[in-house]
Amino acid sequence: MQALLDHLQPGSADWVLAQSLDAGRLPRHIGVIMDGNGRWANSRHLPRVAGHRAGVEPVRSTVETAARLGIRSLTLYAFSVENWKRPRAEVETLWRLLRHYLRRELDHLVDNNIQLRAIGRVEALAPQVRRELDQAVAATERNDGLVLNLAINYGGRTEIVDAVNAALDEARRAGELDDFRVDESVIERHLSTAGQPELDLLIRTSGEMRISNFLLWQIAYAELYVTGTLWPDFHRTEFLEALLAYQKRDRRFGGLRNAAAGNGAEEPCMVEAGLPAR
Ligand code: FPP
């Protein structure tokens, strides 16, 4: 948090917003559906790819702000398993932009202790894209600050299917297939975000009220923040506003607010998900 305040102009709008944040109640893991690039371009009579190009700057600023705030994980939805349905020229522009981003930002990621990870079926990417991605991931793997997950060729359902299959393979190799049962912890351990906090905040730009197959497992109790702002216009101010809105939410995780639960002395009825206390 202090790293962000030190970076901002004292008295500026962003500094005032950052000052109002409670450093102890920041989300641990934020996911972002970066939507609206095409509409941003259309409204300017530009080709759709111009919107994607303009979308790189908010990626940079969101990553930088999250790192300065001390957020633990940030997951950006860069390319879904469904995005292959788009015209070839648009898809190729997205790969070019990813490579451009990696080349331009790698030093910044390394210097700022950011660990880059790729989540999704990256094995399907073109070899040169895959190589640059792998190199960037390797160059930052010792960093222990912000974990930046780029969701690339990612789908939430695909991820859960892959997790179950990985768990089955593991049990088969260990000769434990006969007794194998899936439970929540088995799936969690095999997700691409294993070891990272559950999603606390999901931000979606462009006003669409959809999840779009993003982090289906991880968003179970995430707070949703949908803004009409199109992704290329999503600047630091709006990111800070999303964090403030998050801090005003009353997160109950299926239980009651402290006040509604009385003096807090009552024993919870349930001790474990789905199991009443006896
Ligand atoms: C959705 O907007 C956006 C995408 C499918 C791509 C996101 C890519 C970027 C933000 C640029 C580069 C990213 C990185 C990580 C360097 P849309 O095209 O569906 O917009 P529309 O709904 O207005 O058509």
Tab-separated table of C-alpha atoms and ligand atoms in Angstrom:
chain	number	residue	atom	x	y	z
A	1	MET	CA	0.000	0.000	0.000
A	2	GLN	CA	2.735	2.459	1.011
A	3	ALA	CA	4.507	1.673	-2.271
A	4	LEU	CA	1.441	2.977	-4.129
A	5	LEU	CA	1.051	6.091	-1.967
A	6	ASP	CA	4.743	6.928	-2.427
A	7	HIS	CA	4.264	6.672	-6.170
A	8	LEU	CA	1.239	9.003	-6.327
A	9	GLN	CA	1.123	12.781	-6.294
A	10	PRO	CA	-0.001	13.793	-2.770
A	11	GLY	CA	-3.446	15.393	-2.977
A	12	SER	CA	-4.208	13.941	-6.435
A	13	ALA	CA	-7.532	12.138	-6.971
A	14	ASP	CA	-5.830	8.705	-6.990
A	15	TRP	CA	-3.856	9.538	-3.847
A	16	VAL	CA	-7.102	10.506	-2.061
A	17	LEU	CA	-8.725	7.243	-3.212
A	18	ALA	CA	-5.713	5.191	-2.135
A	19	GLN	CA	-5.710	6.948	1.254
A	20	SER	CA	-9.311	5.827	1.813
A	21	LEU	CA	-8.437	2.145	1.294
A	22	ASP	CA	-8.065	-0.089	4.328
A	23	ALA	CA	-4.695	-1.782	3.806
A	24	GLY	CA	-5.747	-4.676	6.026
A	25	ARG	CA	-8.819	-5.536	3.958
A	26	LEU	CA	-7.560	-5.623	0.410
A	27	PRO	CA	-8.625	-8.570	-1.753
A	28	ARG	CA	-5.995	-11.279	-1.838
A	29	HIS	CA	-6.863	-12.426	-5.340
A	30	ILE	CA	-8.473	-10.310	-8.057
A	31	GLY	CA	-9.692	-11.595	-11.423
A	32	VAL	CA	-10.412	-9.299	-14.361
A	33	ILE	CA	-12.536	-9.944	-17.447
A	34	MET	CA	-11.075	-7.307	-19.752
A	35	ASP	CA	-14.055	-6.683	-22.035
A	36	GLY	CA	-15.067	-3.970	-24.471
A	37	ASN	CA	-12.002	-3.530	-26.672
A	38	GLY	CA	-14.058	-4.052	-29.846
A	39	ARG	CA	-16.754	-1.576	-28.817
A	40	TRP	CA	-14.113	0.975	-27.820
A	41	ALA	CA	-12.647	0.739	-31.339
A	42	ASN	CA	-16.047	0.738	-33.088
A	43	SER	CA	-17.105	3.890	-31.295
A	44	ARG	CA	-14.025	5.579	-32.764
A	45	HIS	CA	-14.548	4.115	-36.259
A	46	LEU	CA	-11.352	2.121	-35.834
A	47	PRO	CA	-10.734	-1.559	-36.601
A	48	ARG	CA	-11.382	-3.906	-33.645
A	49	VAL	CA	-7.688	-4.648	-33.276
A	50	ALA	CA	-7.083	-0.989	-32.395
A	51	GLY	CA	-9.182	-1.652	-29.299
A	52	HIS	CA	-6.981	-4.597	-28.330
A	53	ARG	CA	-3.885	-2.451	-28.858
A	54	ALA	CA	-5.362	0.242	-26.614
A	55	GLY	CA	-6.103	-2.497	-24.072
A	56	VAL	CA	-2.426	-3.107	-23.345
A	57	GLU	CA	-1.959	0.110	-21.337
A	58	PRO	CA	-4.641	-0.721	-18.733
A	59	VAL	CA	-3.057	-4.178	-18.402
A	60	ARG	CA	0.224	-2.473	-17.552
A	61	SER	CA	-1.306	0.008	-15.096
A	62	THR	CA	-3.514	-2.585	-13.364
A	63	VAL	CA	-0.559	-4.933	-12.855
A	64	GLU	CA	1.591	-2.100	-11.530
A	65	THR	CA	-1.082	-0.859	-9.122
A	66	ALA	CA	-1.852	-4.362	-7.838
A	67	ALA	CA	1.860	-4.971	-7.218
A	68	ARG	CA	2.309	-1.648	-5.396
A	69	LEU	CA	-0.721	-2.417	-3.213
A	70	GLY	CA	0.733	-5.766	-2.178
A	71	ILE	CA	-2.115	-7.816	-3.713
A	72	ARG	CA	-1.131	-11.494	-3.747
A	73	SER	CA	-2.663	-12.685	-7.040
A	74	LEU	CA	-4.088	-10.998	-10.120
A	75	THR	CA	-5.636	-13.094	-12.900
A	76	LEU	CA	-6.297	-11.445	-16.267
A	77	TYR	CA	-8.531	-13.101	-18.859
A	78	ALA	CA	-6.514	-12.533	-22.017
A	79	PHE	CA	-7.811	-15.267	-24.345
A	80	SER	CA	-10.548	-17.824	-23.787
A	81	VAL	CA	-10.885	-21.284	-25.303
A	82	GLU	CA	-13.884	-19.803	-27.173
A	83	ASN	CA	-11.926	-16.864	-28.626
A	84	TRP	CA	-10.585	-19.096	-31.437
A	85	LYS	CA	-13.987	-18.482	-33.093
A	86	ARG	CA	-12.832	-14.939	-33.960
A	87	PRO	CA	-11.370	-14.046	-37.362
A	88	ARG	CA	-7.801	-15.250	-37.861
A	89	ALA	CA	-6.434	-11.701	-38.259
A	90	GLU	CA	-7.868	-10.665	-34.882
A	91	VAL	CA	-6.541	-13.772	-33.137
A	92	GLU	CA	-3.089	-13.231	-34.638
A	93	THR	CA	-3.119	-9.617	-33.466
A	94	LEU	CA	-3.847	-10.829	-29.945
A	95	TRP	CA	-0.807	-13.150	-30.047
A	96	ARG	CA	1.354	-10.321	-31.409
A	97	LEU	CA	0.170	-8.054	-28.598
A	98	LEU	CA	0.915	-10.707	-25.999
A	99	ARG	CA	4.460	-11.123	-27.325
A	100	HIS	CA	4.905	-7.352	-27.487
A	101	TYR	CA	3.668	-7.035	-23.890
A	102	LEU	CA	6.042	-9.755	-22.674
A	103	ARG	CA	9.038	-8.191	-24.408
A	104	ARG	CA	8.222	-4.687	-23.236
A	105	GLU	CA	7.255	-5.562	-19.672
A	106	LEU	CA	9.536	-8.426	-18.698
A	107	ASP	CA	12.177	-6.201	-17.096
A	108	HIS	CA	9.469	-4.357	-15.207
A	109	LEU	CA	7.990	-7.657	-13.952
A	110	VAL	CA	11.403	-8.903	-12.834
A	111	ASP	CA	12.353	-5.596	-11.159
A	112	ASN	CA	9.029	-5.393	-9.338
A	113	ASN	CA	9.199	-8.905	-7.919
A	114	ILE	CA	6.156	-10.015	-9.967
A	115	GLN	CA	5.844	-13.706	-10.732
A	116	LEU	CA	4.261	-14.365	-14.118
A	117	ARG	CA	2.261	-17.544	-14.669
A	118	ALA	CA	0.229	-18.708	-17.638
A	119	ILE	CA	-2.993	-20.560	-16.917
A	120	GLY	CA	-4.975	-22.368	-19.606
A	121	ARG	CA	-4.156	-24.892	-22.303
A	122	VAL	CA	-0.970	-23.118	-23.401
A	123	GLU	CA	0.318	-26.267	-25.119
A	124	ALA	CA	-2.039	-25.385	-28.005
A	125	LEU	CA	-0.310	-22.056	-28.700
A	126	ALA	CA	1.971	-21.510	-31.688
A	127	PRO	CA	5.560	-22.564	-30.819
A	128	GLN	CA	7.036	-19.048	-30.927
A	129	VAL	CA	4.298	-17.630	-28.660
A	130	ARG	CA	4.731	-20.555	-26.286
A	131	ARG	CA	8.523	-20.124	-26.236
A	132	GLU	CA	8.349	-16.432	-25.325
A	133	LEU	CA	5.714	-17.116	-22.708
A	134	ASP	CA	7.749	-19.937	-21.150
A	135	GLN	CA	10.857	-17.752	-21.104
A	136	ALA	CA	9.008	-14.917	-19.359
A	137	VAL	CA	7.515	-17.340	-16.830
A	138	ALA	CA	10.975	-18.832	-16.152
A	139	ALA	CA	12.585	-15.382	-15.804
A	140	THR	CA	10.158	-14.423	-13.013
A	141	GLU	CA	9.706	-17.753	-11.252
A	142	ARG	CA	11.887	-16.814	-8.264
A	143	ASN	CA	9.911	-13.626	-7.607
A	144	ASP	CA	7.680	-13.785	-4.565
A	145	GLY	CA	5.591	-10.612	-4.872
A	146	LEU	CA	2.400	-10.335	-6.909
A	147	VAL	CA	1.494	-13.506	-8.834
A	148	LEU	CA	0.232	-12.408	-12.247
A	149	ASN	CA	-1.772	-15.206	-13.876
A	150	LEU	CA	-2.402	-14.611	-17.563
A	151	ALA	CA	-5.380	-16.754	-18.562
A	152	ILE	CA	-4.556	-17.781	-22.126
A	153	ASN	CA	-6.552	-20.357	-24.062
A	154	TYR	CA	-8.366	-20.641	-20.765
A	155	GLY	CA	-11.830	-21.985	-19.931
A	156	GLY	CA	-13.207	-22.586	-16.444
A	157	ARG	CA	-14.917	-25.846	-17.385
A	158	THR	CA	-11.825	-27.064	-19.199
A	159	GLU	CA	-9.755	-26.281	-16.120
A	160	ILE	CA	-12.018	-28.358	-13.847
A	161	VAL	CA	-12.010	-31.279	-16.321
A	162	ASP	CA	-8.199	-31.077	-16.539
A	163	ALA	CA	-7.940	-30.984	-12.732
A	164	VAL	CA	-10.052	-34.126	-12.327
A	165	ASN	CA	-8.071	-35.952	-15.023
A	166	ALA	CA	-4.768	-34.908	-13.424
A	167	ALA	CA	-5.979	-36.233	-10.065
A	168	LEU	CA	-7.047	-39.511	-11.695
A	169	ASP	CA	-3.661	-39.880	-13.424
A	170	GLU	CA	-1.902	-39.240	-10.123
A	171	ALA	CA	-3.985	-41.911	-8.356
A	172	ARG	CA	-3.378	-44.363	-11.215
A	173	ARG	CA	0.388	-43.830	-11.058
A	174	ALA	CA	0.307	-44.358	-7.285
A	175	GLY	CA	-1.723	-47.566	-7.745
A	176	GLU	CA	-4.585	-46.012	-5.728
A	177	LEU	CA	-7.242	-45.846	-8.396
A	178	ASP	CA	-9.616	-48.356	-6.759
A	179	ASP	CA	-10.071	-46.191	-3.651
A	180	PHE	CA	-9.972	-42.878	-5.503
A	181	ARG	CA	-12.709	-40.348	-4.630
A	182	VAL	CA	-12.948	-36.727	-5.733
A	183	ASP	CA	-13.548	-34.081	-3.093
A	184	GLU	CA	-13.114	-30.317	-3.085
A	185	SER	CA	-9.530	-30.386	-1.849
A	186	VAL	CA	-8.551	-32.880	-4.584
A	187	ILE	CA	-9.895	-30.539	-7.260
A	188	GLU	CA	-8.352	-27.460	-5.654
A	189	ARG	CA	-4.925	-29.064	-5.530
A	190	HIS	CA	-5.035	-29.719	-9.268
A	191	LEU	CA	-6.369	-26.376	-10.475
A	192	SER	CA	-4.031	-24.050	-12.342
A	193	THR	CA	-4.295	-21.630	-9.409
A	194	ALA	CA	-3.437	-24.288	-6.785
A	195	GLY	CA	-1.805	-22.754	-3.732
A	196	GLN	CA	-3.168	-19.271	-4.482
A	197	PRO	CA	-5.981	-17.632	-2.508
A	198	GLU	CA	-9.559	-18.050	-3.732
A	199	LEU	CA	-10.859	-15.164	-5.766
A	200	ASP	CA	-12.050	-12.298	-3.556
A	201	LEU	CA	-12.968	-9.816	-6.275
A	202	LEU	CA	-14.006	-10.301	-9.891
A	203	ILE	CA	-13.988	-7.168	-12.042
A	204	ARG	CA	-15.693	-7.111	-15.427
A	205	THR	CA	-15.564	-4.118	-17.731
A	206	SER	CA	-18.035	-3.082	-20.464
A	207	GLY	CA	-21.194	-3.696	-18.452
A	208	GLU	CA	-21.885	-7.293	-19.477
A	209	MET	CA	-23.385	-9.334	-16.631
A	210	ARG	CA	-21.688	-12.602	-17.501
A	211	ILE	CA	-18.974	-14.851	-16.097
A	212	SER	CA	-17.936	-16.114	-19.559
A	213	ASN	CA	-16.397	-19.382	-18.333
A	214	PHE	CA	-13.800	-17.561	-16.199
A	215	LEU	CA	-12.411	-19.143	-12.999
A	216	LEU	CA	-15.671	-21.022	-12.389
A	217	TRP	CA	-14.360	-22.881	-9.364
A	218	GLN	CA	-12.429	-20.015	-7.824
A	219	ILE	CA	-15.246	-17.414	-7.923
A	220	ALA	CA	-17.534	-19.343	-5.536
A	221	TYR	CA	-17.572	-16.454	-3.029
A	222	ALA	CA	-16.004	-13.656	-5.052
A	223	GLU	CA	-17.521	-10.196	-4.915
A	224	LEU	CA	-18.531	-9.017	-8.385
A	225	TYR	CA	-17.753	-5.518	-9.651
A	226	VAL	CA	-19.185	-4.754	-13.074
A	227	THR	CA	-18.470	-1.387	-14.619
A	228	GLY	CA	-19.755	0.076	-17.879
A	229	THR	CA	-16.256	1.394	-18.621
A	230	LEU	CA	-14.713	-0.284	-21.669
A	231	TRP	CA	-11.394	-1.996	-20.971
A	232	PRO	CA	-9.146	0.485	-22.838
A	233	ASP	CA	-10.581	3.228	-20.568
A	234	PHE	CA	-10.090	1.270	-17.347
A	235	HIS	CA	-7.455	3.420	-15.660
A	236	ARG	CA	-5.955	3.343	-12.186
A	237	THR	CA	-8.712	5.549	-10.767
A	238	GLU	CA	-11.400	3.031	-11.640
A	239	PHE	CA	-9.309	0.150	-10.285
A	240	LEU	CA	-9.026	1.987	-6.962
A	241	GLU	CA	-12.782	2.669	-7.039
A	242	ALA	CA	-13.412	-1.056	-7.536
A	243	LEU	CA	-11.265	-1.802	-4.477
A	244	LEU	CA	-13.166	0.760	-2.400
A	245	ALA	CA	-16.493	-0.736	-3.515
A	246	TYR	CA	-15.166	-4.180	-2.520
A	247	GLN	CA	-14.289	-2.920	0.953
A	248	LYS	CA	-17.865	-1.711	1.446
A	249	ARG	CA	-19.303	-5.176	0.765
A	250	ASP	CA	-20.599	-7.330	3.568
A	251	ARG	CA	-19.014	-10.751	2.957
A	252	ARG	CA	-20.878	-13.494	4.786
A	253	PHE	CA	-19.772	-16.693	3.005
A	254	GLY	CA	-23.210	-18.178	3.666
A	255	GLY	CA	-23.188	-17.245	7.353
A	256	LEU	CA	-24.514	-14.129	9.098
A	257	ARG	CA	-23.072	-10.715	9.629
A	258	ASN	CA	-21.510	-10.375	13.094
A	259	ALA	CA	-24.300	-8.006	14.218
A	260	ALA	CA	-27.089	-10.273	12.929
A	261	ALA	CA	-25.521	-13.264	14.658
A	262	GLY	CA	-26.115	-11.683	18.089
A	263	ASN	CA	-23.216	-11.283	20.504
A	264	GLY	CA	-21.022	-13.714	18.613
A	265	ALA	CA	-21.070	-16.224	21.448
A	266	GLU	CA	-23.368	-18.671	19.663
A	267	GLU	CA	-21.865	-21.863	18.273
A	268	PRO	CA	-22.228	-22.265	14.508
A	269	CYS	CA	-24.667	-25.023	13.570
A	270	MET	CA	-22.400	-26.321	10.847
A	271	VAL	CA	-18.765	-27.267	11.195
A	272	GLU	CA	-17.955	-28.319	7.667
A	273	ALA	CA	-19.520	-27.647	4.259
A	274	GLY	CA	-22.644	-29.781	3.945
A	275	LEU	CA	-22.282	-31.389	7.398
A	276	PRO	CA	-24.456	-30.265	10.324
A	277	ALA	CA	-22.763	-30.254	13.730
A	278	ARG	CA	-23.919	-33.094	15.972
B	1	FPP	C1	-12.470	-8.753	-24.938
B	1	FPP	O1	-12.944	-7.613	-25.622
B	1	FPP	C2	-11.015	-8.761	-24.937
B	1	FPP	C3	-10.240	-9.782	-25.417
B	1	FPP	C4	-10.801	-11.013	-25.986
B	1	FPP	C5	-8.763	-9.698	-25.426
B	1	FPP	C6	-8.115	-9.021	-24.275
B	1	FPP	C7	-6.800	-8.530	-24.731
B	1	FPP	C8	-6.184	-7.408	-24.304
B	1	FPP	C9	-6.709	-6.585	-23.217
B	1	FPP	C10	-4.935	-6.933	-24.943
B	1	FPP	C11	-3.660	-7.607	-24.649
B	1	FPP	C12	-3.566	-8.423	-23.418
B	1	FPP	C13	-2.396	-8.706	-22.800
B	1	FPP	C14	-2.389	-9.614	-21.618
B	1	FPP	C15	-1.117	-8.148	-23.203
B	1	FPP	P1	-13.843	-7.822	-26.921
B	1	FPP	O2	-12.958	-7.874	-28.104
B	1	FPP	O3	-14.701	-9.023	-26.772
B	1	FPP	O4	-14.705	-6.514	-26.917
B	1	FPP	P2	-16.206	-6.338	-27.460
B	1	FPP	O5	-17.083	-7.178	-26.569
B	1	FPP	O6	-16.453	-4.874	-27.301
B	1	FPP	O7	-16.214	-6.797	-28.879
